[in-house]
Amino acid sequence: MDKFVILKKNEDRRIKAGHQWIFSNEIFDSSGDIENGELVKTLDSKHAILGCGFYNKNSLIAIRFLDSKVIEDLSVLFKSRILYAYQLRKQLYPERNSFRLLFSESDFIPGLIIDKYNDTFVLQVHSAGIEKNLNLIVNILQEEFNAQNIITKNEAYFRTLEGLPVDDTILLGELKKEIIFDGAVSFEINFTEGHKTGFYFDQNDNRFFIEKLVKEKTVLDAFCNSGGFGLHAAKAGAAKVVFVDSSSTEIESAKHNFNLNKLETEAEFIDADVFDYLGELINQNKKFDVVMIDPPAFAKSKKSLPAAQKGYEKLNRMALNILNVGGYLITSSCSYHLSSVEFISIINTAAAKNGKKIQQIYFNETSLDHPRIPAMPETSYLKFAVYRLIN
Ligand code: SAH
């Protein structure tokens, strides 16, 4: 590894504090002629070595830092980090074969997500360095996990930021459906249709939490996707569950998963826009004991934050309006740009504007298979909060 990059004065501080990104405007000089995705030594302004990472001149994130030592063998480093990540998942979820195995920067392999669905491994490759070394990852998954199928299901947005072609490939085996068990409920995963890598693993622990609140209650699962929250509610003894999503494919998937689990709870599956549906319920004065809302990210960028805040307020006001007194509002936001403090403040405003009194009984972020790096706020995005409606 002969290529190097020298940082401007003081630009080593963030890395020393535990962050893993070096931005392009923090670089003073370089050895030149560095390929995208190449491993480079990173030196501070006094030319002392900080470590090394993947370089990409097309991205604002010029270096994704990997290690404070010079890396001799990338395959050895990848293998130890993937196995270390796996150890945590097996500790936390010993009974499960499906979970987020590796969460990118949070598990110290920047730009790579690996979701494990039994023997099928779905990757998101969001950095040029990983793209260049993908064969190493495939070998590790085959050798260490006996992977049968390895596919990519990338997010176009992140690939574009890295200057990578927007495409997906089958790296091993075939593209087939998997039935996974999350510890209570089974889901059939269709990798061609599903969101993210096929499933929202990030909400899985939170789905278990809601089981405490739903017994013999009427429950609305709005933005249900493949039915995660509503299926846990049904399993935990809800009197009735109504599933709503504006994607007919997802509603079909929720219904399919409901039948797969042989649930006998009364259930309705509604293909509708949640705002329209809540509006109808308000007009008809129909109420639920538990209302769960888990919308897509309204704030995709910092610029769209003000509009997003209004959207969250409106949605939460509508949800509170269809909640029985004594009932629970279970509300989420996956907008990274909206902080937890801002989110809680929005719910408070929504309640105050409706003249309602609420009590927060729970707050959480992502499931335990999505660890966070304290020095990197970018690794934390989900807000999940539970409120009881007092009056
Ligand atoms: N709660 C789900 C994840 C929700 S993802 C789970 O636990 O797995 C967000 C979902 O909202 C997607 O399925 C998407 O189809 C749906 N959606 C987006 N906008 C919508 C709208 N205006 N009305 C209804 N559903 C919507």
Short mmCIF file of N, CA, C and O and ligand atoms in Angstrom, two decimals, residues 195 200 207 223-225 228-229 245-247 250 272-274 294-296, ligand 1:
data_model
loop_
_atom_site.label_atom_id
_atom_site.label_comp_id
_atom_site.label_asym_id
_atom_site.label_seq_id
_atom_site.Cartn_x
_atom_site.Cartn_y
_atom_site.Cartn_z
N HIS A 195 -38.89 -4.10 0.29
CA HIS A 195 -38.09 -2.90 0.54
C HIS A 195 -36.76 -3.27 1.21
O HIS A 195 -36.59 -4.38 1.65
N TYR A 200 -37.74 -5.25 7.08
CA TYR A 200 -37.32 -4.21 8.02
C TYR A 200 -36.85 -4.85 9.33
O TYR A 200 -37.59 -4.93 10.30
N ARG A 207 -41.22 -4.57 17.58
CA ARG A 207 -42.42 -5.39 17.37
C ARG A 207 -42.69 -6.28 18.58
O ARG A 207 -43.84 -6.53 18.93
N PHE A 223 -49.13 1.83 7.68
CA PHE A 223 -47.84 1.67 7.00
C PHE A 223 -47.29 0.29 7.38
O PHE A 223 -46.17 0.15 7.86
N CYS A 224 -48.10 -0.74 7.15
CA CYS A 224 -47.80 -2.06 7.72
C CYS A 224 -46.71 -2.82 6.97
O CYS A 224 -46.12 -3.75 7.51
N ASN A 225 -46.45 -2.44 5.69
CA ASN A 225 -45.49 -3.19 4.88
C ASN A 225 -45.84 -4.68 4.92
O ASN A 225 -47.00 -5.03 4.67
N GLY A 228 -45.27 -6.65 9.87
CA GLY A 228 -44.48 -6.89 11.07
C GLY A 228 -45.18 -6.60 12.39
O GLY A 228 -45.36 -7.49 13.23
N PHE A 229 -45.59 -5.36 12.59
CA PHE A 229 -46.18 -4.99 13.88
C PHE A 229 -47.53 -5.68 14.09
O PHE A 229 -47.81 -6.22 15.17
N ASP A 245 -51.71 -0.25 4.03
CA ASP A 245 -50.52 0.17 3.28
C ASP A 245 -50.98 0.59 1.89
O ASP A 245 -51.95 0.05 1.36
N SER A 246 -50.28 1.55 1.30
CA SER A 246 -50.69 2.02 -0.04
C SER A 246 -50.08 1.18 -1.15
O SER A 246 -50.33 1.43 -2.32
N SER A 247 -49.27 0.20 -0.79
CA SER A 247 -48.71 -0.68 -1.82
C SER A 247 -49.52 -1.99 -1.82
O SER A 247 -49.58 -2.69 -0.81
N GLU A 250 -47.47 -4.97 -0.91
CA GLU A 250 -47.18 -5.14 0.53
C GLU A 250 -48.40 -5.62 1.29
O GLU A 250 -48.29 -6.42 2.22
N ALA A 272 -54.65 1.36 0.98
CA ALA A 272 -55.08 2.76 0.96
C ALA A 272 -53.96 3.67 1.42
O ALA A 272 -53.02 3.23 2.10
N ASP A 273 -54.10 4.94 1.09
CA ASP A 273 -53.21 5.96 1.63
C ASP A 273 -53.59 6.17 3.10
O ASP A 273 -54.77 6.34 3.42
N VAL A 274 -52.61 6.15 3.97
CA VAL A 274 -52.91 6.23 5.41
C VAL A 274 -53.58 7.57 5.77
O VAL A 274 -54.53 7.60 6.56
N ASP A 294 -45.88 3.91 11.20
CA ASP A 294 -44.46 3.71 10.88
C ASP A 294 -44.22 4.14 9.44
O ASP A 294 -43.98 3.31 8.56
N PRO A 295 -44.31 5.47 9.19
CA PRO A 295 -44.24 5.94 7.80
C PRO A 295 -42.84 5.86 7.21
O PRO A 295 -41.86 5.72 7.95
N PRO A 296 -42.73 5.97 5.88
CA PRO A 296 -41.39 6.08 5.27
C PRO A 296 -40.75 7.40 5.70
O PRO A 296 -41.45 8.27 6.22
N1 SAH B 1 -44.09 -1.07 9.66
C1 SAH B 1 -43.39 -1.77 8.63
C2 SAH B 1 -42.43 -0.92 7.84
C3 SAH B 1 -43.06 0.32 7.22
S1 SAH B 1 -42.18 0.91 5.84
C4 SAH B 1 -42.71 -3.00 9.21
O1 SAH B 1 -42.72 -3.19 10.44
O2 SAH B 1 -42.13 -3.77 8.45
C5 SAH B 1 -43.27 2.10 5.22
C6 SAH B 1 -44.46 1.56 4.45
O3 SAH B 1 -45.31 2.66 4.18
C7 SAH B 1 -44.16 0.94 3.10
O4 SAH B 1 -44.66 -0.36 3.09
C8 SAH B 1 -44.90 1.80 2.06
O5 SAH B 1 -45.53 1.04 1.04
C9 SAH B 1 -45.95 2.45 2.92
N2 SAH B 1 -46.42 3.78 2.51
C10 SAH B 1 -45.71 4.83 2.09
N3 SAH B 1 -46.50 5.93 1.95
C11 SAH B 1 -47.75 5.54 2.30
C12 SAH B 1 -49.00 6.21 2.41
N4 SAH B 1 -49.14 7.51 2.12
N5 SAH B 1 -50.07 5.52 2.83
C13 SAH B 1 -49.96 4.20 3.12
N6 SAH B 1 -48.81 3.51 3.08
C14 SAH B 1 -47.71 4.18 2.67
#
